[in-house]
Short mmCIF file of C-alpha atoms in Angstrom, two decimals:
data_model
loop_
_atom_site.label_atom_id
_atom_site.label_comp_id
_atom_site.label_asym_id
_atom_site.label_seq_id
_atom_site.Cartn_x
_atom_site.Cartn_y
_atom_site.Cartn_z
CA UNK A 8 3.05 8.83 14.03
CA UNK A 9 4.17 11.33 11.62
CA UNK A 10 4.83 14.41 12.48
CA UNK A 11 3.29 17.32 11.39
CA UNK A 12 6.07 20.03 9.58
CA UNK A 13 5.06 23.22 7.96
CA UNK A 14 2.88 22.76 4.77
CA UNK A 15 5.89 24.29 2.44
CA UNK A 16 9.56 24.11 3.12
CA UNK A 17 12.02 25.28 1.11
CA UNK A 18 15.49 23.73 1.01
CA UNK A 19 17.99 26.13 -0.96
CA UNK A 20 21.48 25.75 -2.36
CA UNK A 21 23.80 27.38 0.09
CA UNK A 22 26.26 30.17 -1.40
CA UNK A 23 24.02 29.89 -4.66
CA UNK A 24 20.49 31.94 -3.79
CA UNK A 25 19.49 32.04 -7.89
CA UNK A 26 20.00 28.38 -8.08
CA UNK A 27 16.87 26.27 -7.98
CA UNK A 28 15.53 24.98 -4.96
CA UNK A 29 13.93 21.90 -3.50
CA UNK A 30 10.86 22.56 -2.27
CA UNK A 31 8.88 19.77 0.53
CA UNK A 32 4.89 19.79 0.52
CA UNK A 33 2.69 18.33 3.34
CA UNK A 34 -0.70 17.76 4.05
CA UNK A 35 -4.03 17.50 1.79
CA UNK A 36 -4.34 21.01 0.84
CA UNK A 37 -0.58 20.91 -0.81
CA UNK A 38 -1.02 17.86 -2.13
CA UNK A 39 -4.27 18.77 -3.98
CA UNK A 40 -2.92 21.96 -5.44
CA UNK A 41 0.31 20.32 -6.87
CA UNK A 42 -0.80 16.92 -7.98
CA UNK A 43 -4.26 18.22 -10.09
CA UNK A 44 -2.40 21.07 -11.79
CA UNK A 45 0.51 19.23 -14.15
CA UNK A 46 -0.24 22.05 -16.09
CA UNK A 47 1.69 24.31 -13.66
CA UNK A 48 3.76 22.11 -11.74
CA UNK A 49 4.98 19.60 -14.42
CA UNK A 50 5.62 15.94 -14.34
CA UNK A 51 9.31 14.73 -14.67
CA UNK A 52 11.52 11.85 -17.13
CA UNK A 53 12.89 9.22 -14.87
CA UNK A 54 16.57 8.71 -14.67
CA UNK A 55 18.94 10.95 -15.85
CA UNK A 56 18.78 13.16 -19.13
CA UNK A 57 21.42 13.86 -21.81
CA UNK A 58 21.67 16.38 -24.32
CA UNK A 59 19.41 17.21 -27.45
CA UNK A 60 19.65 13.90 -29.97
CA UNK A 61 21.36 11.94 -27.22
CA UNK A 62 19.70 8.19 -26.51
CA UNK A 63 19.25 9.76 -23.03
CA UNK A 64 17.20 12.25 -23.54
CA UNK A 65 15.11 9.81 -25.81
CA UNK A 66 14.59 6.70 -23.54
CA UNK A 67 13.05 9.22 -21.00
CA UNK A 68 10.93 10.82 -23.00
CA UNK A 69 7.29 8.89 -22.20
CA UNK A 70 4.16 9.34 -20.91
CA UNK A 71 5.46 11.44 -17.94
CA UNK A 72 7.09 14.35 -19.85
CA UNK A 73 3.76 14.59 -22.32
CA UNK A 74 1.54 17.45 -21.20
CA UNK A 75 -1.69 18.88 -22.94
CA UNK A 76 -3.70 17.28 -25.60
CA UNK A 77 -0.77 14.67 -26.44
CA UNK A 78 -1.01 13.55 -22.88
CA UNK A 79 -4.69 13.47 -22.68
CA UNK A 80 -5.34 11.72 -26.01
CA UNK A 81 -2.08 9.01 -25.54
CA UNK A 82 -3.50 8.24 -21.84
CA UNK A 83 -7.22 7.78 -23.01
CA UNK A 84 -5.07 5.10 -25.93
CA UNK A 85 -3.53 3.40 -23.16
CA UNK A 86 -6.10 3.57 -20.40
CA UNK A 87 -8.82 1.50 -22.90
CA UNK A 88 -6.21 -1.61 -22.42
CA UNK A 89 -6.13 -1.43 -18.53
CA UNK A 90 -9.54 -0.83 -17.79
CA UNK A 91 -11.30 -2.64 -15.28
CA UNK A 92 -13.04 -5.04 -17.87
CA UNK A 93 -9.82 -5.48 -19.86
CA UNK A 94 -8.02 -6.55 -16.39
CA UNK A 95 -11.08 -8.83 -15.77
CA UNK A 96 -10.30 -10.36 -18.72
CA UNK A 97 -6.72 -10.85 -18.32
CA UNK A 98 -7.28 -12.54 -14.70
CA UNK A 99 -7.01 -16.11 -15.67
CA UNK A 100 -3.81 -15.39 -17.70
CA UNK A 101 -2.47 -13.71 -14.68
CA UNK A 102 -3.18 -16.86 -12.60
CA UNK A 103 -1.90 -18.84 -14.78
CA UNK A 104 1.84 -17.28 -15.50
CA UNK A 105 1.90 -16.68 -11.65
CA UNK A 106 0.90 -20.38 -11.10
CA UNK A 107 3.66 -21.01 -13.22
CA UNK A 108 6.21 -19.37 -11.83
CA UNK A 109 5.38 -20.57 -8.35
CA UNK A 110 5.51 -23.86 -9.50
CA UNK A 111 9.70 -22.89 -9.21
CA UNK A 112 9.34 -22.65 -5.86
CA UNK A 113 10.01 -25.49 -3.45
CA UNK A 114 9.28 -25.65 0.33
CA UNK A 115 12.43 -26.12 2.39
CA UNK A 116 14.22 -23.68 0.55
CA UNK A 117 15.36 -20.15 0.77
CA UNK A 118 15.20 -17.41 -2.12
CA UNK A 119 16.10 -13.79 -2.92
CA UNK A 120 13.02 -12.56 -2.96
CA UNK A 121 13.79 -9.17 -4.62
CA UNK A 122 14.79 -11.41 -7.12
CA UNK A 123 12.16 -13.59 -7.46
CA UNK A 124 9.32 -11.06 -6.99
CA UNK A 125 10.80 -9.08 -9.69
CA UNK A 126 10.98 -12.18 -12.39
CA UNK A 127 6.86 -13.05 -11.73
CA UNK A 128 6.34 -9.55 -11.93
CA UNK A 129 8.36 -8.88 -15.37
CA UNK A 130 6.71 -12.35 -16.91
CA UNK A 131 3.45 -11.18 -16.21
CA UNK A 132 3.62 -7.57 -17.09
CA UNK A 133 5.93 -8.48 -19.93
CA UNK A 134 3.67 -11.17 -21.79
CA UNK A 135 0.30 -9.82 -21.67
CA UNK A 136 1.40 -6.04 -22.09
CA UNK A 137 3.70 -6.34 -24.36
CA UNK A 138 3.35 -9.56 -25.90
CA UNK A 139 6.91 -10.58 -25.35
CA UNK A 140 7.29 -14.68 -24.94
CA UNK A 141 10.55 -14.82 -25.27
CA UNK A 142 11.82 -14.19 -21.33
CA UNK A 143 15.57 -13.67 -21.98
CA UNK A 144 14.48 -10.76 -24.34
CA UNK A 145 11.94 -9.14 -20.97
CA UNK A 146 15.27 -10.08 -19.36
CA UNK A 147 17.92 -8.19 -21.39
CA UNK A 148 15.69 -4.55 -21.27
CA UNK A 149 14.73 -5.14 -17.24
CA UNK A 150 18.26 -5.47 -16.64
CA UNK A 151 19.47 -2.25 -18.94
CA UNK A 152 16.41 -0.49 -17.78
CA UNK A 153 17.10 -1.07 -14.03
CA UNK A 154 21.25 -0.68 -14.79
CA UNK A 155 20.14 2.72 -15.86
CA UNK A 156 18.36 4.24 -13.22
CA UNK A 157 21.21 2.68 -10.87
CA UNK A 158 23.84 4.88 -12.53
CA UNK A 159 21.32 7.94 -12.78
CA UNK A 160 21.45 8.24 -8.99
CA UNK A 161 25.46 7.60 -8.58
CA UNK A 162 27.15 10.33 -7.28
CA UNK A 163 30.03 10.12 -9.76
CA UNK A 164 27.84 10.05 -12.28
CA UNK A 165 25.75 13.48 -11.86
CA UNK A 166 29.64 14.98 -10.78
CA UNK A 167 31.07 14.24 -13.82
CA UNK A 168 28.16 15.38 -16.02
CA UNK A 169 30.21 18.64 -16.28
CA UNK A 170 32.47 16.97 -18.01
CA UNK A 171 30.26 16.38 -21.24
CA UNK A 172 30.96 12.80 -23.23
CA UNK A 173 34.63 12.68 -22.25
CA UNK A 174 35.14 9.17 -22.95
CA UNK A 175 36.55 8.54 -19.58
CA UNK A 176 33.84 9.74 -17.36
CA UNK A 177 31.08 8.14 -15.55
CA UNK A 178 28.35 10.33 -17.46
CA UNK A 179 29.76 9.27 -20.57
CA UNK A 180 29.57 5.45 -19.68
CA UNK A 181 26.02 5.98 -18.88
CA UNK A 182 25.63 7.37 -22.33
CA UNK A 183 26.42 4.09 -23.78
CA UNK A 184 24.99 2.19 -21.73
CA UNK A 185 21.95 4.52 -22.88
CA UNK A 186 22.31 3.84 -26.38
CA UNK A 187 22.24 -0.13 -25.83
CA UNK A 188 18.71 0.07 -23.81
CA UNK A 189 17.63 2.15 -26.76
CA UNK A 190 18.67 -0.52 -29.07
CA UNK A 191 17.56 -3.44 -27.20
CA UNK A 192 13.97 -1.40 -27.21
CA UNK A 193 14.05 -0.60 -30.96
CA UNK A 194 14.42 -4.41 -31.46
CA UNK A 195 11.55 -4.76 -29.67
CA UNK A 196 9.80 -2.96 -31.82
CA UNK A 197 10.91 -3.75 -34.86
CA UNK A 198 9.89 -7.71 -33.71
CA UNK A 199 6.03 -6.35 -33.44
CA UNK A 200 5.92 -5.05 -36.25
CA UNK A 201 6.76 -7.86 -38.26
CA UNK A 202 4.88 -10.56 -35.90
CA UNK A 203 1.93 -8.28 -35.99
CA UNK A 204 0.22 -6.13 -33.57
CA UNK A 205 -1.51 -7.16 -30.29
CA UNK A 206 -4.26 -5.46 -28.41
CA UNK A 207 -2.30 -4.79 -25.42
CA UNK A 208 0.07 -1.25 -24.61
CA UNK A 209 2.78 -2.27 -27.23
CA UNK A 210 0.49 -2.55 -30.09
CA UNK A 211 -1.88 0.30 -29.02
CA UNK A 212 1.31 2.85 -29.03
CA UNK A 213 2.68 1.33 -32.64
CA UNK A 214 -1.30 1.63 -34.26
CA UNK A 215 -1.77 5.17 -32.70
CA UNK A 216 -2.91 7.12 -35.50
CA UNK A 217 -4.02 11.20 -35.81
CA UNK A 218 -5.53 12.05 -39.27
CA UNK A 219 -4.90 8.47 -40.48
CA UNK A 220 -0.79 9.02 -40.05
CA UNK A 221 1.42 7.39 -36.89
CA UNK A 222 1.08 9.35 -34.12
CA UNK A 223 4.39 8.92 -33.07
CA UNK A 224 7.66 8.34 -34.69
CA UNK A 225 10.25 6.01 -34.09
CA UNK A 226 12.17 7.78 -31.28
CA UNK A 227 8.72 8.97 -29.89
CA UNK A 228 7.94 5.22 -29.68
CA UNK A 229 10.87 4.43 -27.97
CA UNK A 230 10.57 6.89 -25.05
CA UNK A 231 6.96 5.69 -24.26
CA UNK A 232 8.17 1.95 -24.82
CA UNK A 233 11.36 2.39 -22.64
CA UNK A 234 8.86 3.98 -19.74
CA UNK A 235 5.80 2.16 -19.89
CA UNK A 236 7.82 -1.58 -20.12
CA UNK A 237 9.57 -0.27 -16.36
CA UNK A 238 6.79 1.06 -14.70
CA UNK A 239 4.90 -1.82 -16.09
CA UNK A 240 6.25 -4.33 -13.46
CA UNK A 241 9.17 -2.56 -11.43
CA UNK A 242 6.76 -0.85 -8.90
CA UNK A 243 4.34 -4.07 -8.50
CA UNK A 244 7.73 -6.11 -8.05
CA UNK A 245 8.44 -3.50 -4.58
CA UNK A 246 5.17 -3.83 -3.53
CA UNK A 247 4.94 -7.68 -3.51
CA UNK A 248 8.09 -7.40 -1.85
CA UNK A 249 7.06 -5.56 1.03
CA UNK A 250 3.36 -7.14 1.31
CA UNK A 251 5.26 -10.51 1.72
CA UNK A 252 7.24 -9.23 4.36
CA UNK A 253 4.73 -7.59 6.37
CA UNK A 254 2.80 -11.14 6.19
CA UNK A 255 5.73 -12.67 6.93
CA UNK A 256 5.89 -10.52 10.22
CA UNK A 257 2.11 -10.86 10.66
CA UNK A 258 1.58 -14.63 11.20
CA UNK A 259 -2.08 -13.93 12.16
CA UNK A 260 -3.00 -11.85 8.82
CA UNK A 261 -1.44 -14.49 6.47
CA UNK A 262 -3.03 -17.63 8.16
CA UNK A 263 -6.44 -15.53 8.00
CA UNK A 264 -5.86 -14.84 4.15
CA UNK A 265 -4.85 -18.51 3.61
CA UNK A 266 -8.16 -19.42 5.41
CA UNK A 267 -10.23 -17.28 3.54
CA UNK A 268 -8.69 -18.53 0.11
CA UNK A 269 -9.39 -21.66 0.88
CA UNK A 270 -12.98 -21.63 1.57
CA UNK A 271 -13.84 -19.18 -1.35
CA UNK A 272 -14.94 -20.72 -4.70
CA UNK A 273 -12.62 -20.81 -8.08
CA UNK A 274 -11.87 -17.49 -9.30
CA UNK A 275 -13.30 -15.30 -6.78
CA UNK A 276 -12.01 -12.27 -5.76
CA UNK A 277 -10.13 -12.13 -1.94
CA UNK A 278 -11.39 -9.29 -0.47
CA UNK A 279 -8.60 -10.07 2.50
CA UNK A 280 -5.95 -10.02 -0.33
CA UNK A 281 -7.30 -6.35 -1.48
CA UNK A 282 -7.34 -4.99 2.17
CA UNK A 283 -3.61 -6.34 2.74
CA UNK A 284 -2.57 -4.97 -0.80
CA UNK A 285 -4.10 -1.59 0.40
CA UNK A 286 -2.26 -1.47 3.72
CA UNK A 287 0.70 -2.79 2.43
CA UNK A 288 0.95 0.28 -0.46
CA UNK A 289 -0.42 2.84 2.67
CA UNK A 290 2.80 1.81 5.12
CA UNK A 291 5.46 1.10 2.04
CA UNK A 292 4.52 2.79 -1.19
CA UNK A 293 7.10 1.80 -3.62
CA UNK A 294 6.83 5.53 -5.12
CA UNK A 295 7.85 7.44 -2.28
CA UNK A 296 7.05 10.82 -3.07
CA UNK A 297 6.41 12.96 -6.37
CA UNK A 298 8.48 15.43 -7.91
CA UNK A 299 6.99 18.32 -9.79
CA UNK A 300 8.77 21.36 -11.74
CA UNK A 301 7.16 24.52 -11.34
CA UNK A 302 6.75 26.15 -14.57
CA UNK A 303 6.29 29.64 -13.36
CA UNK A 304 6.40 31.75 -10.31
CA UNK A 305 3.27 30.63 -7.89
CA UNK A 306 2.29 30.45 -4.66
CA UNK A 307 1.72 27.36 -2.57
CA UNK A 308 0.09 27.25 0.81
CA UNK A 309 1.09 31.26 0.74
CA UNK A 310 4.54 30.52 -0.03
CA UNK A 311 6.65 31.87 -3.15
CA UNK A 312 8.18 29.31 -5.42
CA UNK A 313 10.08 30.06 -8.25
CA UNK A 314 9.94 29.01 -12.20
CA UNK A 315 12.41 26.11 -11.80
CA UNK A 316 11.82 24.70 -8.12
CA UNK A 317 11.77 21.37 -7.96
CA UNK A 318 8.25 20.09 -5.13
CA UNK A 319 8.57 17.07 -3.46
CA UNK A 320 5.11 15.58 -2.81
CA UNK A 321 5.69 12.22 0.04
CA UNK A 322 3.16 9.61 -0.65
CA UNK A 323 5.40 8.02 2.39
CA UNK A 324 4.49 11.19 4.78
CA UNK A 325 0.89 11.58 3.52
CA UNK A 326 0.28 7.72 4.34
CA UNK A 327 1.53 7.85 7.83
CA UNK A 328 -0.71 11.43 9.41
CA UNK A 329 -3.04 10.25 12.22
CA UNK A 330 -5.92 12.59 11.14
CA UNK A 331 -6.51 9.77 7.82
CA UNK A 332 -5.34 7.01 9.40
CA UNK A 333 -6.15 6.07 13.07
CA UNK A 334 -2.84 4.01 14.08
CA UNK A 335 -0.85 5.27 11.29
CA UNK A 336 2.16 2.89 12.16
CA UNK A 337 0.70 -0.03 12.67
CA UNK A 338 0.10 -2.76 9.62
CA UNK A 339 -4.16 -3.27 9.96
CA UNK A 340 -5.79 -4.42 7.28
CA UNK A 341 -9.07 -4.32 8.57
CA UNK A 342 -9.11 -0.75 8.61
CA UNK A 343 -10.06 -0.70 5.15
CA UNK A 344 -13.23 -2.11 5.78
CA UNK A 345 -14.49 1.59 6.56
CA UNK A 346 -11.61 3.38 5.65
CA UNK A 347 -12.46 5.82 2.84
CA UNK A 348 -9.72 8.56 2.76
CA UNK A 349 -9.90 11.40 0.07
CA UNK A 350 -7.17 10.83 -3.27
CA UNK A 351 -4.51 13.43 -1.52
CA UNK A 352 -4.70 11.17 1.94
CA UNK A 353 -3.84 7.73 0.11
CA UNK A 354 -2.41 8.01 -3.34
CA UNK A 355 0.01 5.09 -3.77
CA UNK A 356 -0.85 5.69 -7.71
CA UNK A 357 -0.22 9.10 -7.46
CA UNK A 358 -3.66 11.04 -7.97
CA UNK A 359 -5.58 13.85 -10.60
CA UNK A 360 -4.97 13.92 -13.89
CA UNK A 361 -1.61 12.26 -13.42
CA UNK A 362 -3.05 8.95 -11.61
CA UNK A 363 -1.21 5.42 -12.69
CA UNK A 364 -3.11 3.79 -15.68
CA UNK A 365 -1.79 0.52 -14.58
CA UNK A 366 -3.43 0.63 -10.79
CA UNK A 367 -6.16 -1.77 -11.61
CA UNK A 368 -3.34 -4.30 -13.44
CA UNK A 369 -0.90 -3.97 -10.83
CA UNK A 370 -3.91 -4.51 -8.17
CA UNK A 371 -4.70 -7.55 -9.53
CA UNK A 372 -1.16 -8.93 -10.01
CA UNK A 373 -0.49 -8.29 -5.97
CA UNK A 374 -4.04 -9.73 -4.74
CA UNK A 375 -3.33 -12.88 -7.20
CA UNK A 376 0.02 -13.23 -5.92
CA UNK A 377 -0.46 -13.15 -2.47
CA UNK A 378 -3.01 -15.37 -2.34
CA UNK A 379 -1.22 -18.08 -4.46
CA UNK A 380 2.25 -17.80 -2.53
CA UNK A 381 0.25 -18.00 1.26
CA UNK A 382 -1.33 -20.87 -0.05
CA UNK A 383 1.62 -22.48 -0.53
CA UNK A 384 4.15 -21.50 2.00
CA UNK A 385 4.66 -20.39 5.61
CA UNK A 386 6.96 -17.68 5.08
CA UNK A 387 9.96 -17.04 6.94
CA UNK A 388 12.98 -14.65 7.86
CA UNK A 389 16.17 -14.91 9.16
CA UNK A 390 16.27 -13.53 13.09
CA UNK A 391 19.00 -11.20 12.91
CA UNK A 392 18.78 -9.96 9.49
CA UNK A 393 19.08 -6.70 8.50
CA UNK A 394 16.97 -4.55 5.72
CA UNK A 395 18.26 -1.31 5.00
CA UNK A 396 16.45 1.68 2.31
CA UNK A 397 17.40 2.60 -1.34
CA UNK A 398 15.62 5.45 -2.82
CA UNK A 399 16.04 6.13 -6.03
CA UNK A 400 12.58 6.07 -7.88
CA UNK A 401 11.16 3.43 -6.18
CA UNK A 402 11.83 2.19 -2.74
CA UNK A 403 13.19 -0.90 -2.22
CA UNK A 404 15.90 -2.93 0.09
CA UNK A 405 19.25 -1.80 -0.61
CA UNK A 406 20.54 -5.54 -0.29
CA UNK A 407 19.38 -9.03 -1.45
CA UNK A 408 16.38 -10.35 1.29
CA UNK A 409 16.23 -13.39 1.74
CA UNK A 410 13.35 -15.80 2.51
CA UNK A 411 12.61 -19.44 3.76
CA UNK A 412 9.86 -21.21 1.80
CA UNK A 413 8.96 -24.04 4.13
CA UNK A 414 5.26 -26.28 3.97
CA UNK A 415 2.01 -24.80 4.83
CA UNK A 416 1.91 -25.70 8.36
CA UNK A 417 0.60 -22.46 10.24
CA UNK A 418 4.15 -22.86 12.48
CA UNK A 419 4.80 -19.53 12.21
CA UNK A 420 6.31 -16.65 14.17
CA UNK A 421 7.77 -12.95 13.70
CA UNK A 422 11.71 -12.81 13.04
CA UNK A 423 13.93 -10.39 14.73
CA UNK A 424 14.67 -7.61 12.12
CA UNK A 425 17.25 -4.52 12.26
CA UNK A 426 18.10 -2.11 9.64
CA UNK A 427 16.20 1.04 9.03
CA UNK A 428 13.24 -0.72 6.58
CA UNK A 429 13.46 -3.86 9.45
CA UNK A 430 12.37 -1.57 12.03
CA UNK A 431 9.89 0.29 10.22
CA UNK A 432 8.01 -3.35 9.26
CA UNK A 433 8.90 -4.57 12.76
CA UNK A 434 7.14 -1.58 14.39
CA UNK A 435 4.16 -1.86 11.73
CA UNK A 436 3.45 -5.32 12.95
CA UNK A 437 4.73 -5.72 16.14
CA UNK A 438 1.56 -4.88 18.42
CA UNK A 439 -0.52 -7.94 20.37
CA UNK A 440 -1.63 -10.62 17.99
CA UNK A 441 0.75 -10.32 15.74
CA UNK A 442 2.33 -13.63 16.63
CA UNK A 443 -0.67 -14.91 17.65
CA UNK A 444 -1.12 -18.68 15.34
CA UNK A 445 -4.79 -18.67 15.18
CA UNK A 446 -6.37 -17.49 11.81
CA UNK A 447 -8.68 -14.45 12.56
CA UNK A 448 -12.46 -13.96 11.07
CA UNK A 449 -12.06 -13.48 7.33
#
């Protein structure tokens, strides 16, 4: 259970009492106050920036850094194509590209599945919000994209950022490297403008119009692109990730969900696969926490902050406090069949004014996915194995996971896991029943 710390801390710079601070917020009442005023505490780029007119500073600059009327206006654009009827629509697509893909996968085998979760995730996300067929082009920006935010968060990077664009630093390589994600985006683009535009996020942020003239420019266009085309699958690619290894670890939930899926009629929505998808984003959201700026000096929960601080909201802490969530360690999916906590108790999407558009997409994806791959598969990891934490944006394994794809059989059992994510799964799934072989009650 987590524990409960003060509602503010304040971590400072030692030696350096000007400098600005880190700032941790806990519980419902912090978590309200930050997340529904981006006004006050303001949203952040992703990755690291560069100078003014630098292809850093421009492949950063998307939805998350607009504020006011731009934000509100380009949000209400966007939203229209990832509404629930618009994601209704899109369903049999999704099933289709995931069939697809699954189609690669062959019982008796063993994949990555960081890997592999992150490929259906980019096809899907990639074709129908972006309108990109050609995979090797999805390919070429997921890899800059996610080469990018590796060498935001490298040490030697952000210590030689003092050193400007000497052509010999780390910082300076990440420049370039910048300016070839920018260019690979541009060409993207420039290829929908001449092929034409499609109703989907792409073509909605080329057509946007104010007074009858583009509502944003080329380099404008390239920030929201850059954004929008990572969050777009990068965060449902985590959260497959960890949903399939909870099941994996929960023989008794995934021969219930294959069960269920089973009996159900064509096209039908799995309510099992939508509990699972909730308790999988409560115990591991891929967003971890928030980070807000404070624009001026505040108070929060009677605390000072300055202009400057940098608030750390934890989706991960918030997800895990008994008071919400009765068992907070332990992997239940039933519990959402009452469960009804408030938006600053369970925000996986983050929450206010600043809450994902893509929830209901990403929803879907995961529900569609799960059910298809269970279907198919008993799932299966190493004993022994070990899955340790990155944290950069997103959390994810630091190292490649790998799992057995064997027949549908129901012979299933819990592996022996170590590593700092391996426990936390292993002690998420490990009470009674969860090796039990017998399908529960759908």
């Amino acid at each position: 259970m987590a524990a409960r710390p003060a509602p503010v801390t304040i971590v400072g710079v030692p030696l350096r009492p000007g400098a600005r601070r880190v700032v941790f917020a806990f519980g419902r009442s912090a978590n309200r106050t930050v997340l529904s005023d981006p006004e006050l505490y303001r949203t952040t780029g992703q990755g690291l920036s560069g100078p003014r007119g630098s292809a850093l500073r421009r492949i950063r600059n998307g939805l998350t850094r607009t504020r006011g009327e731009e934000h509100r206006q380009l949000r209400a654009l966007l939203l229209a194509r990832l509404q629930r009827r618009a994601v209704d629509a899109m369903a049999p697509r999704i099933g289709a590209i995931l069939a697809d893909e699954l189609a690669r996968w062959r019982p008796g085998t063993e994949i990555d599945l960081g890997r592999e979760t992150k490929r259906l995730s980019l096809r899907v996300a990639s074709e129908l919000l972006f309108g990109i067929v050609d995979a090797s082009q999805a390919a070429e920006i997921a890899e800059l994209l996610g080469e990018y935010m590796r060498r935001s968060y490298r040490l030697e990077v952000l210590a030689s950022r003092a050193l400007g664009r000497i052509p010999i630093s780390p910082y300076a390589a990440l420049e370039r490297h910048a300016g070839r994600l920018e260019q690979a985006t541009r060409r993207l683009i420039s290829a929908r403008r001449i092929s034409g535009r499609g109703d989907d996020l792409l073509g909605a942020l080329i057509d946007a119009r104010v007074n009858g003239r583009p509502a944003l420019d080329d380099d404008a266009l390239v920030g929201q692109t850059t954004l929008l085309f990572g969050a777009s699958y990068e965060t449902t690619a985590q959260a497959l990730l960890f949903t399939l290894l909870l099941l994996a670890q929960s023989p008794n939930e995934l021969l219930s969900l294959r069960a269920e899926s089973a009996a159900a009629p064509p096209g039908t929505r799995s309510e099992r696969a939508s509990r699972i998808v909730r308790e999988s984003l409560r115990l591991l959201p891929p967003v971890p926490h928030t980070i807000r700026i404070v624009r001026s000096d505040t108070t929060l929960e009677g605390v000072a902050l300055r202009r400057g601080d940098r608030v750390l909201v934890s989706h991960f802490h918030a997800h895990r406090l008994a008071e919400s969530f009765p068992e907070p360690e332990r992997f239940d999916p039933d519990r959402w069949r009452e469960a009804r906590p408030g938006p600053y108790d369970y925000f996986p999407f983050s929450a206010a004014p600043r809450l994902c558009i893509g929830a209901g997409f990403a929803s879907e994806v995961l529900e569609q996915a799960i059910v298809g791959i269970v279907r198919r598969f008993d799932l299966r990891l190493r004993d022994g194995l070990r899955i340790e934490p990155a944290v950069r944006v997103t959390l994810g394994p630091r190292d490649a996971v790998p799992l057995r794809l064997d027949e549908p059989r129901g012979e299933l059992r819990a592996a022996r896991i170590g590593g700092i994510l391996g426990r936390w799964i292993s002690r998420s799934t490990s009470p009674a029943g969860a090796g039990d072989r017998r399908p529960a009650e759908p």
